[in-house]
Short mmCIF file of C-alpha atoms and ligand atoms in Angstrom, two decimals:
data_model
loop_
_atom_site.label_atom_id
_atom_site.label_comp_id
_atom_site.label_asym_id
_atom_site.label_seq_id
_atom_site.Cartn_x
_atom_site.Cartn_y
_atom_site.Cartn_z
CA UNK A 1 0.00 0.00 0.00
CA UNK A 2 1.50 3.22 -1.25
CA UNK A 3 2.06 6.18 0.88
CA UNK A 4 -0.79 8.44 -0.26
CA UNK A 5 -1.07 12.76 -0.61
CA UNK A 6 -4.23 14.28 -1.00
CA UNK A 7 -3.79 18.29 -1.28
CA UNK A 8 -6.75 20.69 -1.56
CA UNK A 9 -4.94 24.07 -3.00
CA UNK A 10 -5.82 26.72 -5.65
CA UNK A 11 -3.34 25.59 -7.68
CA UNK A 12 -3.30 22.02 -8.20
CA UNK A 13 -0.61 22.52 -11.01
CA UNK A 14 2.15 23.28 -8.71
CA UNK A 15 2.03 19.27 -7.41
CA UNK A 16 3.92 17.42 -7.28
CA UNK A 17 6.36 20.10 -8.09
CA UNK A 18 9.60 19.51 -7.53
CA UNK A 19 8.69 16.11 -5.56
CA UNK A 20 8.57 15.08 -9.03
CA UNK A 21 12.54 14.97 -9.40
CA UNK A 22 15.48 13.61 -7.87
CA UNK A 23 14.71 10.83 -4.82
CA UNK A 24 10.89 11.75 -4.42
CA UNK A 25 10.37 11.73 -7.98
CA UNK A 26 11.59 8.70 -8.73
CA UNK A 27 9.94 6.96 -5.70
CA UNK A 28 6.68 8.54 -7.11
CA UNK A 29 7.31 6.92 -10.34
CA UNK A 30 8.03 3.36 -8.44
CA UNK A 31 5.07 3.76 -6.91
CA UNK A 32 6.14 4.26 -3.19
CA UNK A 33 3.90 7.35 -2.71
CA UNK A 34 1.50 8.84 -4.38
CA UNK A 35 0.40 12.79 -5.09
CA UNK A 36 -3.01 13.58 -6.04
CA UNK A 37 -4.33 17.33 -6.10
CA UNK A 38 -7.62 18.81 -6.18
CA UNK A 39 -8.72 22.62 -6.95
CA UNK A 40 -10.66 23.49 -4.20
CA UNK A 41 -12.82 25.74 -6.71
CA UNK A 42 -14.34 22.62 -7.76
CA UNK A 43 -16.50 22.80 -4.51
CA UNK A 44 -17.68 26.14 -4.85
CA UNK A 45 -21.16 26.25 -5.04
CA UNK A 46 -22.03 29.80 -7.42
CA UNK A 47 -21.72 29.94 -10.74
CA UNK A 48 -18.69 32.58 -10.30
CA UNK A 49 -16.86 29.62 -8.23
CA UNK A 50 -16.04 31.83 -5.34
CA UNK A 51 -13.44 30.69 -2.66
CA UNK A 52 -13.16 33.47 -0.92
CA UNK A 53 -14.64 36.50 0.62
CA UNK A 54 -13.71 39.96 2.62
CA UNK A 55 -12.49 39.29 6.21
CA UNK A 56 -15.28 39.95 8.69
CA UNK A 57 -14.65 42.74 10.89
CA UNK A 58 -12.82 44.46 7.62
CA UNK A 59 -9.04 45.02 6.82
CA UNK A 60 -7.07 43.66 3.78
CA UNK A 61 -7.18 40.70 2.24
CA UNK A 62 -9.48 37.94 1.56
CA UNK A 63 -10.27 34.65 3.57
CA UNK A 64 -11.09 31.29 2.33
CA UNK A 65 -15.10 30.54 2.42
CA UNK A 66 -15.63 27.76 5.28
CA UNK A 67 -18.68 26.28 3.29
CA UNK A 68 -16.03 25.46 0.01
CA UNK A 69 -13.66 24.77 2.51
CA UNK A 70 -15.87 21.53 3.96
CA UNK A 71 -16.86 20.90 0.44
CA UNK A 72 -13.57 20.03 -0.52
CA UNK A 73 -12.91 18.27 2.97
CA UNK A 74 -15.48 16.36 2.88
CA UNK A 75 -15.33 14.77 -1.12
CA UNK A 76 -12.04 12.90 0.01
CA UNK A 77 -12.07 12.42 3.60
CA UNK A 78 -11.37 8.93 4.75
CA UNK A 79 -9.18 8.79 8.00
CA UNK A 80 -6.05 10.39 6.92
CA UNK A 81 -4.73 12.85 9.16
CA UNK A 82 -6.13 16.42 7.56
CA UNK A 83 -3.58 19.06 7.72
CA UNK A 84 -3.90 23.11 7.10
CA UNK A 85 -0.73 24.43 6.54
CA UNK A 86 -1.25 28.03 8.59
CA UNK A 87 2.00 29.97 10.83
CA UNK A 88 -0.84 29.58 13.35
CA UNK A 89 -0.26 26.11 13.84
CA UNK A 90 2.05 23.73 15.44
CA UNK A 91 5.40 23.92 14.22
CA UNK A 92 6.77 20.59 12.33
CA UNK A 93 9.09 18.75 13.65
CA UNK A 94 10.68 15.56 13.24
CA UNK A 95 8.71 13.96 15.15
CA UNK A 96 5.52 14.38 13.72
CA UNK A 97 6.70 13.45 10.17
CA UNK A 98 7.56 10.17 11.40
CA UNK A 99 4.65 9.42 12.72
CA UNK A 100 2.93 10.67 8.91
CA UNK A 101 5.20 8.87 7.65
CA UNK A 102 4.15 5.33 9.20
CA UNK A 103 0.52 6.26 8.79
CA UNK A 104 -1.72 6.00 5.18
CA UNK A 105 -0.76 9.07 4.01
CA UNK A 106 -2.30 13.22 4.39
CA UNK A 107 -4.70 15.39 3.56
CA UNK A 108 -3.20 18.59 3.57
CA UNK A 109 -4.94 21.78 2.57
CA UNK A 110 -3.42 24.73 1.35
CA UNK A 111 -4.11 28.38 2.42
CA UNK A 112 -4.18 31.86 0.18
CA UNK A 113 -4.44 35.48 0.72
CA UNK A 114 -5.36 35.82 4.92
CA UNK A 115 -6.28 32.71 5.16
CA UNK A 116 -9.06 29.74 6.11
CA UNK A 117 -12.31 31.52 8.13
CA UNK A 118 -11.52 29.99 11.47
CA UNK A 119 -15.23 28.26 11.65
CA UNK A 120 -13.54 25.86 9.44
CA UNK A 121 -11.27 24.19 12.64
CA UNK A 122 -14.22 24.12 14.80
CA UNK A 123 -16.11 21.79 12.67
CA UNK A 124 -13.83 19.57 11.23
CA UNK A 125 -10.85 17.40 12.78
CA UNK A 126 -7.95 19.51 11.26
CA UNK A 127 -4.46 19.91 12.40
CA UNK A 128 -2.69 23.38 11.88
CA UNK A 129 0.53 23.05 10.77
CA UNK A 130 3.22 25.83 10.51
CA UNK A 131 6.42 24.94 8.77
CA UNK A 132 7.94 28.01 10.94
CA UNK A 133 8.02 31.57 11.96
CA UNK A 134 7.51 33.34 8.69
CA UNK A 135 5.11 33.74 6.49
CA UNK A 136 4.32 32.30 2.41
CA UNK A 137 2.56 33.65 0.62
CA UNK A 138 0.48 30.43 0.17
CA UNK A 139 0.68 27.08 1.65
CA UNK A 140 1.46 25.04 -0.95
CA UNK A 141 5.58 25.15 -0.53
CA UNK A 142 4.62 24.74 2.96
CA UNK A 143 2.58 21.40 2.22
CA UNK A 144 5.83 20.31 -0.02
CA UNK A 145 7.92 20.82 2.92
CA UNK A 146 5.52 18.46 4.81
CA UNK A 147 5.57 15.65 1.94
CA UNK A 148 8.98 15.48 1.15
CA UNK A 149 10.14 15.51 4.73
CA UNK A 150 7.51 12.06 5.14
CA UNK A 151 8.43 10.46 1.51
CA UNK A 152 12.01 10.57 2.11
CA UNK A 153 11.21 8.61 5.27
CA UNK A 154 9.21 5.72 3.51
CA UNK A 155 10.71 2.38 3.07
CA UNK A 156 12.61 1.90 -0.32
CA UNK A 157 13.05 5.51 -1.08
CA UNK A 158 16.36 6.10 0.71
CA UNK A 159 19.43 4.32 -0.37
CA UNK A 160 21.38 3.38 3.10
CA UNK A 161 18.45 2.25 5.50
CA UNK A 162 20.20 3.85 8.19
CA UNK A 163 20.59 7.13 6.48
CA UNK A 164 17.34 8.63 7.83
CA UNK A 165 18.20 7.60 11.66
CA UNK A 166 21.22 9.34 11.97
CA UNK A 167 20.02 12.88 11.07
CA UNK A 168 20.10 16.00 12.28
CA UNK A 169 16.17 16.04 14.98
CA UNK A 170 16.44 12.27 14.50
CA UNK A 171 18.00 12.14 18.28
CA UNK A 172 16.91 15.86 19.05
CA UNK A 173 20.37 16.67 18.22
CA UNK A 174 21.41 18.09 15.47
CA UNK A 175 23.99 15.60 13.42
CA UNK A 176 27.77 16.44 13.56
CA UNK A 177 29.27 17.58 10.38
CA UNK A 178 30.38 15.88 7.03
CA UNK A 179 33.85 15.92 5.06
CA UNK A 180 34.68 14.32 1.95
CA UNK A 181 37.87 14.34 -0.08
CA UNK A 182 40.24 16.37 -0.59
CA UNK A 183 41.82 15.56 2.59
CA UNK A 184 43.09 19.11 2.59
CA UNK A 185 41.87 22.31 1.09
CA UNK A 186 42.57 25.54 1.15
CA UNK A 187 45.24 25.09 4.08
CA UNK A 188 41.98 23.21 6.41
CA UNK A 189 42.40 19.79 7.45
CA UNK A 190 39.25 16.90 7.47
CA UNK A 191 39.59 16.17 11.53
CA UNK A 192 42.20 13.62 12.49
CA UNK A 193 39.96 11.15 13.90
CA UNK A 194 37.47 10.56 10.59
CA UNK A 195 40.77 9.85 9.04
CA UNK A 196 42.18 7.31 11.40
CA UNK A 197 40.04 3.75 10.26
CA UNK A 198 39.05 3.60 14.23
CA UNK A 199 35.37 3.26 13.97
CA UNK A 200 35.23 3.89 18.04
CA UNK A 201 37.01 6.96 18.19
CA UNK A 202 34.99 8.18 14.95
CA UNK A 203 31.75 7.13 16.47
CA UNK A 204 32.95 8.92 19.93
CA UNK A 205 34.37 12.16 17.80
CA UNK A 206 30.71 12.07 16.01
CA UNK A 207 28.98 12.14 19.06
CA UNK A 208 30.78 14.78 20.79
CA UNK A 209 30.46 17.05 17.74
CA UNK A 210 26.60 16.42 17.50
CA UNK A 211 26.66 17.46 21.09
CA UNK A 212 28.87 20.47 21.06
CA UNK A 213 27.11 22.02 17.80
CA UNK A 214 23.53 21.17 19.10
CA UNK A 215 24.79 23.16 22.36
CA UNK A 216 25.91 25.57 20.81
CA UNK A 217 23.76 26.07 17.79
CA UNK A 218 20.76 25.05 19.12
CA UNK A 219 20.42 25.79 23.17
CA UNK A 220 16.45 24.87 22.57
CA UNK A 221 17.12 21.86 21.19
CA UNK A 222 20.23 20.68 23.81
CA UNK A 223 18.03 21.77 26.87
CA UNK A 224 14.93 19.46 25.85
CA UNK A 225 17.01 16.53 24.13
CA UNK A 226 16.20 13.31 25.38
CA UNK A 227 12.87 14.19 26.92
CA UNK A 228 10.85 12.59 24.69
CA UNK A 229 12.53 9.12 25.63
CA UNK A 230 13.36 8.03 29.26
CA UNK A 231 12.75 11.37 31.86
CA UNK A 232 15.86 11.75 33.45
CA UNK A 233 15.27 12.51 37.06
CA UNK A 234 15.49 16.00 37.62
CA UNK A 235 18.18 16.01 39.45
CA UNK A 236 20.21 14.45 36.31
CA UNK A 237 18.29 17.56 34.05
CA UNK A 238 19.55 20.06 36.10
CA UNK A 239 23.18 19.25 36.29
CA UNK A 240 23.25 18.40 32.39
CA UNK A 241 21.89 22.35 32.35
CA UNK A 242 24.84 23.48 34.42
CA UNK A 243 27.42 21.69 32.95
N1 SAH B 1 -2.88 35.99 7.55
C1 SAH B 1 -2.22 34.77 7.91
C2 SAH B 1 -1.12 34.42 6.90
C3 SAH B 1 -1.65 34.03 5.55
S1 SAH B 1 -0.37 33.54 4.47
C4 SAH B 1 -1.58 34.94 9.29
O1 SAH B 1 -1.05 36.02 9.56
O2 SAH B 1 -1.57 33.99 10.06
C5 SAH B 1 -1.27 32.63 3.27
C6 SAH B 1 -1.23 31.11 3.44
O3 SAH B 1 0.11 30.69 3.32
C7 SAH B 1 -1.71 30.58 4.76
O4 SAH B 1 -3.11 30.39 4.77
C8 SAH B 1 -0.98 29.25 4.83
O5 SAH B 1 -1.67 28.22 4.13
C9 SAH B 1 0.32 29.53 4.11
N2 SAH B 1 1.43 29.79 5.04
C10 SAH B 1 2.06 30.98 5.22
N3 SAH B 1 3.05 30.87 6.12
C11 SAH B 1 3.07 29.59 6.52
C12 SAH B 1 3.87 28.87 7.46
N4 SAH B 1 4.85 29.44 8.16
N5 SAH B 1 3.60 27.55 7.63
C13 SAH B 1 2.61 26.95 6.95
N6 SAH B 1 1.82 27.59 6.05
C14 SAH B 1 2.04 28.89 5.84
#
């Protein structure tokens, strides 16, 4: 059974967009996943097709019609998890797209000018999704970002199995970094230990990097690492802070 996308967008033509190339593109073509959009002008119900109308309360903009909005829900609904892509939602993370990722597929709809009338989450099972703290101008890159972050993570589509473990948010670290030939250029060095054949002391120089740069780089990430597994007693948490 084949990983399956369902988007509801304005612009079905932009799908599968550059999921059509390179490793999503050709799992698309194997089969692995599949990518079907649907205009969600198809649901309106006047003979203009309207989507959209002027934002109660006034100001700019437009806002997507609830009523079309359910339309389009509603014609392929069947147990998926149904996304809106909105920066009001929860942000992605890792996390969450493995858990798409092991499910049927998503239903993810995509947002235009201000956005979906808010009626729309009180009536339906939706999940708002934010791909971060900016804002598109639509959400159908956002609703890319969600599907090639999942297909990537589907069995078959990556070469080395273990390739999508050991990534950066895999272990709420961030991953150390990466060197490849020429062993030296432009006067800099690859580290001493990836080039000594001990796989210990590589694994251990790995580890300490992915902990340093997550530290580092990422303070929110370092101080919450780990609690999604085994709590350490707090005790443990606060001298891990201190250290
Ligand atoms: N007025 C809205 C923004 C609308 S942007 C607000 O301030 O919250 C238009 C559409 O782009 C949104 O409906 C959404 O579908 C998409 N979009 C914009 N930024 C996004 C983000 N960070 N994550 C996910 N979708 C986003």
């Amino acid at each position: 059974m084949s990983w399956r996308a369902t988007i509801l967008t304005l612009y079905p033509e932009m799908f599968p967009g550059h999921l059509g190339q390179s490793i999503a593109g050709r799992a698309l073509a194997d089969g692995i996943w599949s990518c079907n959009a649907a205009n969600i002008r198809d649901f309106a119900a006047d003979k203009h097709r309207t989507v959209d109308d002027t934002p109660a309360g006034g100001g700019p903009g437009m806002v997507l019609k609830p009523d079309v909005l359910a339309a389009a829900i509603d014609a392929v609904a069947d147990g998926r998890p149904l996304l809106a892509m909105t920066p009001r939602g929860r942000r992605l993370t890792q996390a969450r797209v493995r858990q798409l990722a092991e499910g049927p597929g998503a239903i993810i709809l995509c947002g235009r000018f201000e956005g979906f009338d808010e009626r729309i989450f009180q009536r339906r099972a939706i999940e708002e999704v934010s791909i971060g703290d900016y804002v598109l101008s639509g959400g159908e890159v956002a609703a890319l970002v969600v599907m090639d972050a999942c297909v990537r993570l589907l069995p078959g589509v990556m070469g080395a199995a273990s390739s999508g473990i050991e990534e950066s948010h895999e272990s709420g670290l961030l991953e150390h970094p990466h060197y490849t030939r020429p062993p030296e250029w432009e006067g800099l060095a690859i580290p001493e230990a990836l080039r000594s054949g001990d796989h210990a002391r590589i694994a251990r120089w790995r580890r300490a990097r992915s902990e340093q740069d997550t530290r580092l780089r990422r303070p929110d990430l370092w101080d919450h690492h780990g609690d999604d597994r085994v709590h350490p007693p707090s005790g443990a948490r606060q001298k891990k802070k201190e250290e």
